Every structure is written in structure tokens, then in C-alpha cells.
Coordinates of C-alpha atoms and ligand atoms in Angstrom, one line a residue:
M28 CA 12.7 -3.3 -12.8
A29 CA 13.3 0.0 -14.9
E30 CA 12.6 1.4 -11.0
T31 CA 16.5 2.5 -10.9
K32 CA 16.0 5.0 -13.7
S33 CA 13.2 6.2 -11.9
A34 CA 14.7 6.3 -9.0
K35 CA 17.4 8.8 -10.1
A36 CA 14.9 11.1 -11.7
V37 CA 13.1 11.2 -8.1
S38 CA 15.6 11.1 -5.3
G39 CA 18.6 11.4 -7.2
G40 CA 17.9 14.9 -8.7
K41 CA 15.9 16.1 -5.7
A42 CA 15.8 14.4 -2.3
A43 CA 19.4 13.5 -1.5
P44 CA 22.6 15.8 -3.0
K45 CA 22.8 18.0 -0.2
K46 CA 23.2 15.7 2.9
K47 CA 25.0 13.3 0.6
T48 CA 28.7 14.3 2.3
S49 CA 27.2 14.2 5.9
A50 CA 25.3 11.2 5.1
K51 CA 28.2 9.5 4.4
K52 CA 30.0 10.2 7.5
T53 CA 27.4 9.6 9.6
A54 CA 27.4 6.0 8.4
A55 CA 31.0 6.0 8.6
A56 CA 31.5 7.5 12.3
A57 CA 28.5 5.2 13.6
P58 CA 30.0 1.7 15.0
A59 CA 28.5 -0.8 13.4
C60 CA 27.4 -2.0 16.5
T61 CA 24.6 0.7 17.0
P62 CA 21.5 -0.2 15.5
K63 CA 19.3 1.8 13.9
K64 CA 16.3 2.5 15.9
I65 CA 13.1 3.2 13.8
L66 CA 9.5 3.5 14.9
F67 CA 7.2 2.6 12.1
V68 CA 4.3 4.6 13.0
G69 CA 0.5 3.7 11.3
A70 CA -3.1 2.5 10.5
E71 CA -3.1 -0.5 10.3
V72 CA -0.9 -3.7 9.9
M73 CA -0.8 -7.4 8.4
P74 CA -1.7 -9.8 9.7
F75 CA -3.4 -8.0 12.8
A76 CA -6.0 -5.6 11.5
A77 CA -5.3 -4.9 7.8
T78 CA -8.2 -3.3 5.2
G79 CA -5.2 -2.4 2.1
G80 CA -2.4 -1.7 0.5
L81 CA -1.1 0.6 4.0
G82 CA -1.4 -2.6 6.6
D83 CA 1.2 -4.7 3.7
V84 CA 4.0 -2.2 3.7
M85 CA 3.7 -2.0 7.8
G86 CA 3.2 -5.9 8.3
S87 CA 6.2 -6.7 5.3
L88 CA 8.7 -3.5 5.4
P89 CA 9.5 -3.8 8.9
A90 CA 10.0 -7.3 8.8
A91 CA 12.2 -7.1 5.6
L92 CA 14.5 -4.4 7.3
R93 CA 15.1 -6.9 9.7
A94 CA 15.5 -9.7 7.9
K95 CA 18.1 -7.6 5.6
Y96 CA 20.2 -5.6 8.6
G97 CA 19.4 -8.3 11.5
E98 CA 21.0 -6.3 14.8
A99 CA 21.8 -3.4 13.1
A100 CA 18.1 -2.4 12.7
D101 CA 15.7 -2.1 15.9
V102 CA 12.7 -1.6 14.0
R103 CA 9.2 -1.3 15.7
V104 CA 5.7 -1.0 14.8
V105 CA 3.1 0.8 16.8
V106 CA -0.9 0.3 15.6
P107 CA -4.0 0.6 17.2
L108 CA -6.0 -2.6 19.0
Y109 CA -9.0 -2.9 17.1
E110 CA -11.2 -5.4 18.3
S111 CA -10.5 -7.6 14.7
V112 CA -7.3 -8.2 16.6
A113 CA -8.2 -12.3 16.5
P114 CA -8.8 -12.9 20.2
E115 CA -6.0 -15.5 20.5
I116 CA -3.3 -13.2 19.1
H117 CA -5.0 -10.7 21.8
A118 CA -3.9 -12.6 24.8
S119 CA -0.5 -13.5 23.6
M120 CA 0.4 -9.8 24.0
K121 CA 2.4 -8.5 27.2
T122 CA 1.1 -5.4 28.5
E123 CA 4.1 -3.0 28.6
A124 CA 2.6 0.5 30.0
V125 CA -0.9 1.7 31.6
F126 CA -1.2 5.3 31.9
N127 CA -3.6 8.5 31.0
V128 CA -3.2 10.4 27.4
K129 CA -3.9 13.9 27.5
L130 CA -6.0 15.4 24.3
A131 CA -6.6 18.7 25.4
W132 CA -9.5 18.9 27.8
R133 CA -9.6 14.9 28.1
Q134 CA -8.0 12.3 30.5
Q135 CA -8.3 9.3 28.2
Y136 CA -7.1 5.5 29.3
C137 CA -4.4 3.7 27.1
G138 CA -2.7 0.8 27.4
I139 CA 0.7 -0.5 25.3
L140 CA 0.6 -4.0 25.1
S141 CA 3.5 -5.6 22.7
L142 CA 4.4 -9.0 20.5
V143 CA 7.4 -10.2 18.7
K144 CA 7.2 -11.4 15.2
D145 CA 10.2 -11.8 13.1
G146 CA 11.9 -10.1 15.1
V147 CA 10.3 -7.0 15.3
T148 CA 8.1 -5.5 18.4
F149 CA 4.7 -4.1 17.5
Y150 CA 3.3 -2.0 19.9
F151 CA -0.7 -1.6 20.3
V152 CA -2.2 1.2 21.4
D153 CA -5.8 0.1 23.5
N154 CA -8.0 2.0 24.6
E155 CA -11.7 0.0 23.7
Y156 CA -13.5 3.3 23.7
Y157 CA -11.9 5.0 20.1
F158 CA -10.8 1.5 19.0
K159 CA -13.4 -1.5 19.9
R160 CA -15.0 -0.5 16.9
G161 CA -16.7 -2.6 14.0
K162 CA -14.5 -1.4 11.1
L163 CA -11.1 0.3 11.3
Y164 CA -11.9 3.8 9.5
G165 CA -15.0 5.7 8.4
H166 CA -16.5 6.9 12.0
F167 CA -18.0 10.1 12.8
D168 CA -15.1 10.7 14.9
D169 CA -11.9 9.5 13.1
G170 CA -10.1 12.5 13.7
E171 CA -10.1 12.5 17.8
R172 CA -9.5 8.7 17.2
F173 CA -5.9 9.4 15.3
A174 CA -5.1 12.1 17.6
Y175 CA -5.0 10.3 20.7
F176 CA -4.1 7.6 18.9
C177 CA -0.9 9.6 17.6
K178 CA -0.5 11.2 21.4
A179 CA -0.5 8.4 23.0
V180 CA 2.4 7.2 20.7
M181 CA 4.1 10.4 21.5
E182 CA 3.4 9.6 25.7
M183 CA 4.6 5.9 25.2
L184 CA 8.2 6.2 24.2
P185 CA 9.5 7.0 27.5
R186 CA 7.5 4.8 29.6
I187 CA 9.0 1.4 27.1
G188 CA 12.1 2.7 27.5
F189 CA 12.4 3.0 23.5
F190 CA 13.5 6.9 21.9
P191 CA 14.0 5.6 18.4
D192 CA 16.6 7.5 15.8
V193 CA 13.7 7.8 13.0
L194 CA 9.7 8.1 13.9
H195 CA 8.0 7.0 10.5
A196 CA 4.6 7.9 10.5
N197 CA 2.5 6.1 7.3
D198 CA -0.6 8.1 5.6
W199 CA -3.1 10.7 7.2
Q200 CA -3.8 9.2 10.4
S201 CA -0.4 9.0 11.9
A202 CA 0.4 12.7 10.8
L203 CA 0.1 14.0 14.1
S204 CA 2.7 12.2 15.9
V205 CA 4.7 14.3 13.5
V206 CA 3.1 17.5 14.2
Y207 CA 3.3 16.4 18.1
L208 CA 7.0 15.7 17.8
H209 CA 7.4 18.7 16.0
T210 CA 5.9 21.1 17.5
E211 CA 5.8 19.9 21.5
Y212 CA 8.0 17.0 22.0
R213 CA 11.5 17.8 20.6
Q214 CA 11.7 20.6 23.0
R215 CA 11.4 17.5 25.9
M216 CA 14.2 15.1 27.1
G217 CA 14.7 12.0 25.5
Y218 CA 12.8 13.7 22.1
E219 CA 15.5 15.9 20.9
N220 CA 17.2 13.7 18.5
I221 CA 14.1 12.1 16.3
K222 CA 13.9 12.8 13.2
S223 CA 10.6 12.0 11.1
V224 CA 9.7 10.7 7.6
F225 CA 6.0 10.9 6.9
T226 CA 5.4 8.5 3.6
I227 CA 2.4 9.0 1.5
H228 CA 0.7 6.2 0.3
N229 CA -2.2 7.8 -1.2
I230 CA -2.5 11.4 -1.3
E231 CA -6.2 11.5 -2.2
Y232 CA -6.9 11.1 2.0
Q233 CA -5.8 14.0 3.8
G234 CA -7.8 14.2 7.2
Q235 CA -9.3 17.5 6.2
Y236 CA -11.0 18.8 9.3
T237 CA -12.8 22.8 9.9
F238 CA -10.7 25.1 12.1
D239 CA -13.3 25.2 15.1
I240 CA -11.5 21.8 16.2
L241 CA -7.7 23.2 16.4
Q242 CA -7.1 23.3 20.3
D243 CA -10.7 21.3 21.3
V244 CA -9.5 17.9 19.3
F245 CA -5.9 17.9 18.5
D246 CA -4.9 19.4 21.0
I247 CA -2.7 22.1 19.1
S248 CA -2.5 25.5 19.7
P249 CA -3.9 28.0 17.8
Q250 CA -0.4 29.5 17.2
H251 CA 0.1 27.1 15.0
T252 CA -2.7 27.7 12.5
P253 CA -0.5 28.5 9.7
L254 CA 1.0 25.7 9.5
M255 CA -1.7 23.5 9.6
A256 CA -4.5 25.7 7.3
Y257 CA -4.7 25.0 4.0
D258 CA -7.3 25.8 1.6
G259 CA -9.4 27.2 4.5
C260 CA -9.7 23.9 6.6
I261 CA -7.3 22.0 8.8
N262 CA -4.9 19.4 6.7
L263 CA -2.9 17.1 8.4
M264 CA -1.0 15.6 5.7
K265 CA -0.1 18.6 4.5
A266 CA 1.1 19.8 8.0
A267 CA 2.8 16.5 8.3
I268 CA 4.6 17.2 5.3
E269 CA 6.1 20.5 6.4
C270 CA 7.0 19.3 10.1
A271 CA 8.5 16.0 8.6
D272 CA 12.5 16.2 7.8
R273 CA 11.6 13.6 4.7
V274 CA 9.0 12.7 2.7
T275 CA 8.7 9.5 1.0
T276 CA 5.9 8.0 -1.6
V277 CA 5.4 4.5 -2.6
S278 CA 6.6 4.7 -6.0
P279 CA 9.7 7.1 -7.9
T280 CA 6.8 8.0 -10.5
Y281 CA 4.1 9.0 -8.2
A282 CA 6.5 10.8 -6.0
Q283 CA 6.7 13.2 -9.9
E284 CA 2.9 12.7 -10.2
I285 CA 2.4 14.7 -6.4
M286 CA 3.7 17.3 -8.0
T287 CA 1.3 18.4 -10.6
P288 CA -2.1 19.4 -10.3
T289 CA -3.1 16.0 -11.9
Y290 CA -2.2 13.8 -8.8
S291 CA -1.7 15.9 -6.3
H292 CA -5.4 16.3 -4.9
R293 CA -4.4 19.8 -4.8
L294 CA -1.7 19.5 -2.7
H295 CA 1.5 19.9 -5.4
F296 CA 1.7 23.8 -3.7
V297 CA 3.0 22.3 -0.3
L298 CA 5.1 19.7 -2.0
A299 CA 6.9 21.4 -4.8
R300 CA 7.9 24.0 -2.0
Q301 CA 8.8 21.3 -0.2
S302 CA 10.4 18.9 -3.1
G303 CA 14.1 19.1 -1.7
K304 CA 12.9 16.5 1.2
V305 CA 10.8 14.3 -1.4
S306 CA 11.4 11.2 -3.1
G307 CA 10.3 7.8 -3.7
I308 CA 10.7 4.1 -3.2
L309 CA 9.0 1.5 -4.2
N310 CA 7.0 -1.0 -2.8
G311 CA 7.9 -5.0 -2.5
I312 CA 5.6 -7.3 -1.8
D313 CA 6.0 -10.3 0.8
T314 CA 7.6 -13.3 -1.4
T315 CA 7.6 -15.6 1.0
Y316 CA 4.0 -14.9 1.7
Y317 CA 3.2 -15.0 -2.5
D318 CA 4.6 -17.7 -3.2
P319 CA 3.3 -20.0 -5.6
A320 CA 5.4 -23.3 -4.7
S321 CA 4.6 -23.1 -1.2
D322 CA 0.9 -21.2 -0.9
K323 CA -1.4 -23.0 0.7
D324 CA -4.4 -21.2 -0.2
I325 CA -3.7 -22.7 -4.0
P326 CA -4.5 -26.3 -5.0
V327 CA -1.4 -27.3 -6.7
H328 CA 2.1 -25.4 -6.5
F329 CA 4.1 -24.1 -9.4
T330 CA 7.4 -22.4 -10.7
A331 CA 8.9 -19.9 -13.0
D332 CA 11.0 -23.1 -13.9
D333 CA 8.5 -25.5 -13.7
P334 CA 4.7 -23.5 -14.2
T335 CA 2.6 -26.7 -15.2
G336 CA 0.7 -26.5 -12.0
K337 CA -0.6 -23.8 -12.9
A338 CA -2.7 -25.2 -15.4
A339 CA -4.2 -27.3 -12.8
C340 CA -5.1 -24.4 -10.5
K341 CA -7.2 -23.0 -13.4
L342 CA -8.7 -26.5 -14.5
A343 CA -9.5 -26.6 -10.0
F344 CA -10.5 -23.4 -10.1
Q345 CA -13.1 -23.6 -13.3
R346 CA -14.2 -26.9 -11.8
E347 CA -14.8 -25.6 -8.5
Y348 CA -16.9 -22.4 -9.8
A349 CA -18.6 -24.9 -12.3
L350 CA -17.1 -22.7 -15.1
P351 CA -16.3 -25.3 -18.1
E352 CA -13.4 -27.1 -17.3
D353 CA -10.8 -26.1 -20.4
A354 CA -7.2 -25.2 -20.1
D355 CA -6.9 -23.8 -22.7
A356 CA -9.6 -20.6 -22.6
P357 CA -7.9 -18.0 -21.8
M358 CA -9.5 -16.1 -18.4
I359 CA -9.0 -12.9 -17.8
A360 CA -9.2 -11.5 -13.6
V361 CA -9.8 -8.2 -11.6
I362 CA -9.2 -8.1 -8.0
S363 CA -9.2 -4.7 -6.8
R364 CA -11.3 -2.2 -4.7
L365 CA -14.5 -1.8 -7.2
A366 CA -13.5 2.4 -7.4
A367 CA -13.7 4.6 -11.0
H368 CA -9.7 5.3 -9.8
K369 CA -8.6 2.1 -10.2
G370 CA -10.0 2.1 -13.7
I371 CA -13.0 0.3 -13.4
D372 CA -14.9 2.3 -15.7
L373 CA -12.6 1.6 -18.7
I374 CA -12.8 -1.7 -17.5
V375 CA -16.7 -1.4 -18.1
R376 CA -17.0 -0.3 -21.3
V377 CA -15.0 -2.1 -23.0
L378 CA -15.4 -5.8 -21.6
R379 CA -18.4 -7.0 -23.0
H380 CA -17.0 -6.1 -26.5
V381 CA -14.1 -8.5 -25.6
L382 CA -16.0 -11.4 -24.6
D383 CA -18.5 -11.0 -27.0
T384 CA -15.5 -11.3 -29.5
H385 CA -13.3 -13.9 -27.5
P386 CA -15.9 -16.4 -27.3
K387 CA -12.8 -18.7 -25.3
A388 CA -12.5 -15.7 -22.7
Q389 CA -13.4 -16.6 -19.3
F390 CA -13.7 -13.4 -17.0
V391 CA -13.0 -13.8 -12.8
V392 CA -13.5 -10.4 -11.0
L393 CA -13.1 -10.0 -6.8
G394 CA -13.7 -7.0 -4.9
T395 CA -16.1 -4.2 -2.9
G396 CA -16.8 -0.6 -4.0
E397 CA -19.3 1.2 -6.1
G398 CA -22.3 0.1 -5.9
E399 CA -22.9 1.0 -9.8
Y400 CA -20.0 -1.6 -10.6
E401 CA -20.9 -4.0 -8.2
S402 CA -24.2 -4.1 -10.0
Y403 CA -22.5 -3.9 -13.5
F404 CA -20.4 -7.1 -12.5
Y405 CA -23.5 -9.2 -10.8
Q406 CA -25.1 -8.2 -14.4
L407 CA -22.1 -9.6 -16.6
E408 CA -22.9 -13.0 -15.0
K409 CA -26.0 -13.0 -15.2
D410 CA -25.3 -12.5 -18.6
Y411 CA -22.6 -14.6 -19.9
P412 CA -23.0 -17.7 -16.9
D413 CA -21.1 -20.3 -17.9
R414 CA -17.9 -17.7 -18.9
V415 CA -18.3 -15.1 -16.1
R416 CA -18.0 -15.2 -12.2
S417 CA -18.1 -12.0 -10.1
F418 CA -17.2 -12.3 -6.2
I419 CA -18.2 -9.2 -4.9
L420 CA -16.4 -10.0 -1.5
Y421 CA -13.0 -9.6 -0.4
N422 CA -11.3 -12.8 0.7
R423 CA -7.6 -13.3 0.8
A424 CA -7.4 -16.6 -0.2
L425 CA -9.7 -16.7 -3.1
S426 CA -7.8 -13.7 -4.5
K427 CA -5.1 -16.2 -4.2
K428 CA -6.7 -18.8 -6.0
I429 CA -7.5 -16.2 -8.4
Y430 CA -3.8 -15.1 -9.2
A431 CA -2.9 -18.4 -9.7
A432 CA -5.4 -19.4 -12.2
A433 CA -5.7 -16.6 -14.3
D434 CA -3.8 -15.7 -17.1
I435 CA -4.0 -12.0 -17.6
F436 CA -4.6 -9.3 -14.9
L437 CA -6.5 -5.8 -15.6
M438 CA -5.5 -3.6 -13.5
P439 CA -5.9 0.5 -15.7
S440 CA -6.0 2.9 -12.7
K441 CA -6.2 6.4 -13.1
S442 CA -3.5 6.8 -10.6
E443 CA -1.9 4.2 -8.3
P444 CA 0.6 5.4 -5.8
C445 CA 2.3 2.0 -5.9
G446 CA -0.1 -0.9 -6.5
L447 CA 0.6 -4.6 -5.2
S448 CA -2.1 -6.7 -7.4
Q449 CA -0.2 -5.9 -10.2
M450 CA 3.3 -7.7 -8.5
I451 CA 1.2 -10.2 -6.7
A452 CA -0.2 -11.6 -10.2
C453 CA 3.1 -11.2 -11.9
R454 CA 4.5 -13.9 -8.6
Y455 CA 1.7 -16.3 -9.8
G456 CA 2.3 -16.1 -13.5
T457 CA -0.3 -13.5 -14.6
I458 CA 0.3 -11.4 -17.0
P459 CA -0.4 -8.0 -15.8
V460 CA -2.3 -5.0 -18.5
V461 CA -1.8 -2.0 -16.8
R462 CA -2.0 1.5 -17.4
E463 CA 1.3 4.0 -17.7
T464 CA 0.7 5.3 -13.9
G465 CA 2.4 5.7 -10.5
G466 CA 4.3 2.3 -9.1
L467 CA 2.6 0.8 -12.3
Y468 CA 4.5 2.5 -14.2
D469 CA 7.6 1.6 -12.1
S470 CA 7.3 -2.1 -11.9
I471 CA 5.3 -3.2 -15.3
K472 CA 7.7 -2.6 -18.5
P473 CA 5.8 -3.3 -21.7
Y474 CA 6.3 -7.0 -23.7
F475 CA 7.9 -6.1 -27.1
E476 CA 10.9 -8.4 -29.0
N477 CA 13.5 -7.4 -31.3
E478 CA 16.4 -9.1 -32.8
E479 CA 18.1 -9.5 -28.7
G480 CA 15.0 -11.1 -27.9
M481 CA 11.8 -10.8 -25.8
H482 CA 11.5 -7.9 -23.2
G483 CA 9.0 -7.1 -20.3
N484 CA 6.9 -8.7 -17.8
G485 CA 3.1 -7.5 -19.4
F486 CA 1.2 -5.2 -21.1
T487 CA 0.8 -1.5 -20.8
F488 CA -0.6 2.1 -22.6
A489 CA -0.2 5.5 -21.5
N490 CA -3.5 7.9 -22.0
Y491 CA -6.9 6.9 -19.3
S492 CA -8.5 5.9 -23.0
P493 CA -11.1 2.4 -23.3
D494 CA -9.2 1.8 -26.5
E495 CA -5.9 1.9 -25.2
L496 CA -6.8 -1.0 -22.8
E497 CA -8.6 -2.8 -24.9
E498 CA -6.1 -2.6 -27.7
R499 CA -3.8 -3.7 -25.1
V500 CA -5.8 -6.6 -23.8
R501 CA -6.4 -7.7 -27.3
A502 CA -2.7 -8.4 -28.0
A503 CA -2.4 -10.1 -25.2
L504 CA -5.5 -12.4 -26.1
S505 CA -3.7 -12.5 -29.2
L506 CA -0.2 -13.6 -27.8
Y507 CA -2.5 -16.4 -25.3
G508 CA -2.8 -18.0 -28.6
D509 CA 1.3 -18.3 -28.9
R510 CA 1.7 -21.1 -26.6
G511 CA 5.5 -20.6 -26.3
R512 CA 5.8 -17.3 -26.4
F513 CA 3.2 -16.8 -23.7
A514 CA 4.8 -18.8 -21.6
E515 CA 8.3 -17.1 -22.2
L516 CA 6.6 -13.7 -21.0
R517 CA 4.8 -15.9 -17.8
R518 CA 8.2 -16.8 -17.2
R519 CA 9.4 -13.2 -17.0
A520 CA 6.9 -12.1 -15.0
M521 CA 7.3 -14.6 -12.4
V522 CA 11.2 -14.1 -12.2
T523 CA 10.9 -10.2 -11.3
D524 CA 12.4 -9.2 -8.4
F525 CA 9.5 -7.7 -6.8
S526 CA 11.2 -8.3 -3.1
W527 CA 11.7 -5.6 -0.4
D528 CA 15.4 -6.7 -0.7
A529 CA 16.7 -3.4 -2.8
S530 CA 13.8 -1.4 -1.4
A531 CA 14.9 -2.1 2.3
A532 CA 18.4 -0.8 1.8
K533 CA 17.0 2.1 0.5
Y534 CA 15.1 3.2 3.2
M535 CA 18.3 1.7 5.4
E536 CA 20.1 4.3 3.4
M537 CA 18.1 6.9 3.7
Y538 CA 17.5 6.5 7.7
K539 CA 21.4 6.8 8.4
G540 CA 21.7 9.8 5.9
M541 CA 19.4 11.6 8.6
Ligands
LIG611 C1 -2.3 2.6 -0.8 C2 -2.1 2.8 -2.4 C3 -1.3 1.9 -3.2 C4 -0.4 1.5 -2.4 C5 -0.4 1.1 -1.1 C6 1.1 0.5 -0.4 O1 -3.5 1.8 -0.7 O2 -2.9 3.1 -3.1 O3 -1.0 1.7 -4.5 O4 0.2 0.0 -3.0 O5 -0.8 2.1 -0.8 O6 2.0 1.4 -0.4

């Protein structure tokens, strides 16, 4: 929606200017049939192995580029081959190459497997010692695991016969691929013309390590210490920001926010110095996967034009989870990691009050996270047994049932690089109440009415304050009481364009301009 406005504010002001003419020239000079070769590098990808939003983006942006540009976009993706990849998918993969990766004094096995989905080739880096483990991250040797992964990505290129025009790395786990390209591989044949993009999905996780492992684990010569160093330690994200040709983040507003100490987790000094190459492009969602008109995880289908099935989804949910069956009871939902920075601390401070003053309202939460919040929601269900359901787990199918059943969706994050849940909620006709930050600000516009009619697609507030959240939740509940108007706002939310189309075009424009 207002994404264009903010996009101008960031990329128009900073990233684009100097290169614009040359960008145009390159695009014009290149014959239409030369495909742009893009290699996405990252630690997770949907539907193969994912824990969060990064996986959604890695799983849907490449396919969106391919769908939009066809043969003109040769888009490939490389991720580790985790244990959690389903055996039948693993069995369907083709072996592309087998070799050893040298990382400092280590020589490690590396298999490159591949499969093609939606016109995108996915490569999987196979090394069971590093990746055959229960969870994707959170191991004592994550630094070494992802250093190995990044070296393997560099080493696989000649072996699979694919040198991309753009290496597009995502978050700290793939930061070293950009660093290795810059410090070492660009001097080698085939790598000279590879440009790099580094996308920050969340600046909080930077990959910080002590200096003593620079050579031994990361295989980086001490001459590069100034490049790698930040705040007295090795900082992989900082190094990638320095080395990449372009740095992007997942919404225009977040691109501005991370220039400030409040949001930067201390990286604003580096980003400010590099601001000329930083811009923000809003994520989209996979609108085929998240489609209430055909979603097989929800009991009754519905559309913006015919939303009657939505009430049936609510009744079915109430029946299944033993809540009073009442299509008129407003249902408030939270689907989130239960962490303070997601605004759960604000929710906790207002929820009982809201429930006590709106005796018909029902509340559903889905997610896991900090123990304090998990206990809070367990207790809340005990205290309101016929009004609250707390699912302290994560389950994608259940999440979609909740999006389809609920009326109001709370997402009052302290910071939110992009956020996908607010978009999914809209798509399923559930009105978001969000704080105006990052991608929430860029995707959800405040409801109001004037002589021209209704505006916006949700409820928003500016300050990280429980009072402001409570006031907006009450406003949403009060609008819920006005059937016609609530239905109109619901329709507006459902027809908001959250597809990748516009953003895929922005990425392509950036790749071409490099
Ligand atoms: C991270 C961010 C989230 C964003 C996602 C995909 O998970 O926290 O806001 O939507 O990455 O870019």
C-alpha cells in the first residue's frame, strides 16, 4: 500500500541515484534473451526446512521472480541439507557434485544435491556431520557449520557449471559467502563478475564470535581483521555489509529504522557509512499457498466477494476446540513467537482487562517462546476456560485455521523487519492491530472514514504503550459491533495486494542495475 511512498523515501533518497543511468544502459544494452542469473544463499527454505520468515521468503521470492520473468530469470537457491528434509524429497534429489571443502586445516566432505520446483533449481549442501542434527540452529558450532556452508557454496560454482551474475545472501548464516567472494574468490577465474547482495531479515542476529577463531574456524587471514571486527569481536553481518555491493532489508521503513540506535543493535555506525547502498524492499507472501478460496487446511472456503465461509470457519473452530459456538462472538488471535520484542509483553498487560470488559470476546494464541509468556497463556486458559484457547506449540495447519476463524489479529511488535503474519491475517479477513514499525507500518494502514469513504486495512498505533494497544483493540471490537462497516474493512483487508509481484520487480530492477 503506502509502500511506494516509503520506498521513495529510502531507496529514492539513497540507494538509486548515481547508478541510475548505468543501470538503464545495462538493461537496454543486454539482449532480451540473456537471462539474469541469481543465486540465493541462506540457512532455510520453505517447504524443505524452515523455522520462520526467512524460510518463507527464500521459498517464495525465487519462484515469484521466475513466474514474473520466465526464462529471463535463471534463479537458483542453495541451502544446507538438514535432517528435517522429508525422506521422500531427499530421495528425489539428483547428485550434482561430490568434493572436499577446505576450511582452514579441515577437509570436509561435500555433496551437492538438487531438485527443481516451480522452475527454480534448489541445491542442497550435504554434510551429515554439520547438518544431520535435530534443529537447524542453536548448536555450539554454528559459526563453523555456516562457515563450511559458505565455503561449500563458493566451491560448488565451477563444479555445477553455474557462475551467477548476482550472489544474493540472506542473514548472518550466509554472510561469509559475500565475504569469501570479496576477499578471496573474485580473484579467481569465473568469479570476477559476480556481484553480491546481502539482505538483512533481522538485524538482531549478527553472528558474533571471538577473534581467536578468525583463521582457525572462519579461514580468514588476519590481514582482514579490520573488516571482520566490530565492537571488540568478529561480526559476520557487519563484514557482509562492508563487502556486499548492495545491502537490502525487508521493508523500506526498517531500512530507515536500522540507521538509528533504537533499532540497529549497534550496527547503525556501519550502516550509516554504507547508506548509499542500503535500501528496503517489502516482502510479499505466497498468495497461492495462503488463499482462503482454496486452502485445504481450513474447513470452509471463502473470498473477499463472498466471505460467508469465514463465519463457518469460526463456528467449526469453536466446535473443534470446545468454545461456545457463537458466530457473533469476536475472536481475537495472536500467532507469534512468544517473545517480548513481538509485543507479547504489551498483550499480557491489556488482555485480561479487555476480556473482562468484553464478556463475549474469545481469545486464541498459537506459538512458543519465553517461559514467562507460555505460563501466562496456560494460566489465562485456566482462568477463562470457556473463552481462551492457548496452543503453546507451532503448527502451520492450525495457524491457518486460526487465521480463517478469527476476527482481530494482534501484532504490536517493538520492532518488525517485515512481518508476514499481518499480511496472512488480512488475506484471511482477520483485521490486524499493529504497532507502526518496520514492515507493519508499510503494510497496514489505519482505518478511518471521511467524506470520501473508508480508508485503511487495519488498526495501528505509534508508541510502544499498553494504553495505545488497548485503545486500538477496543476500537476494533467496537467496529466489530457494526456489522456492515466491519465487513467493509474486512473486504479492504482481503483485497490488499500482498503478492510478490511488485517487490519481485523491485529486486529485478536492482539486479539489473548492478
Ligand atoms: C525475519 C523478520 C520478519 C521478516 C522475516 C522475513 O523473521 O523478523 O519480520 O518478515 O524475517 O524477511
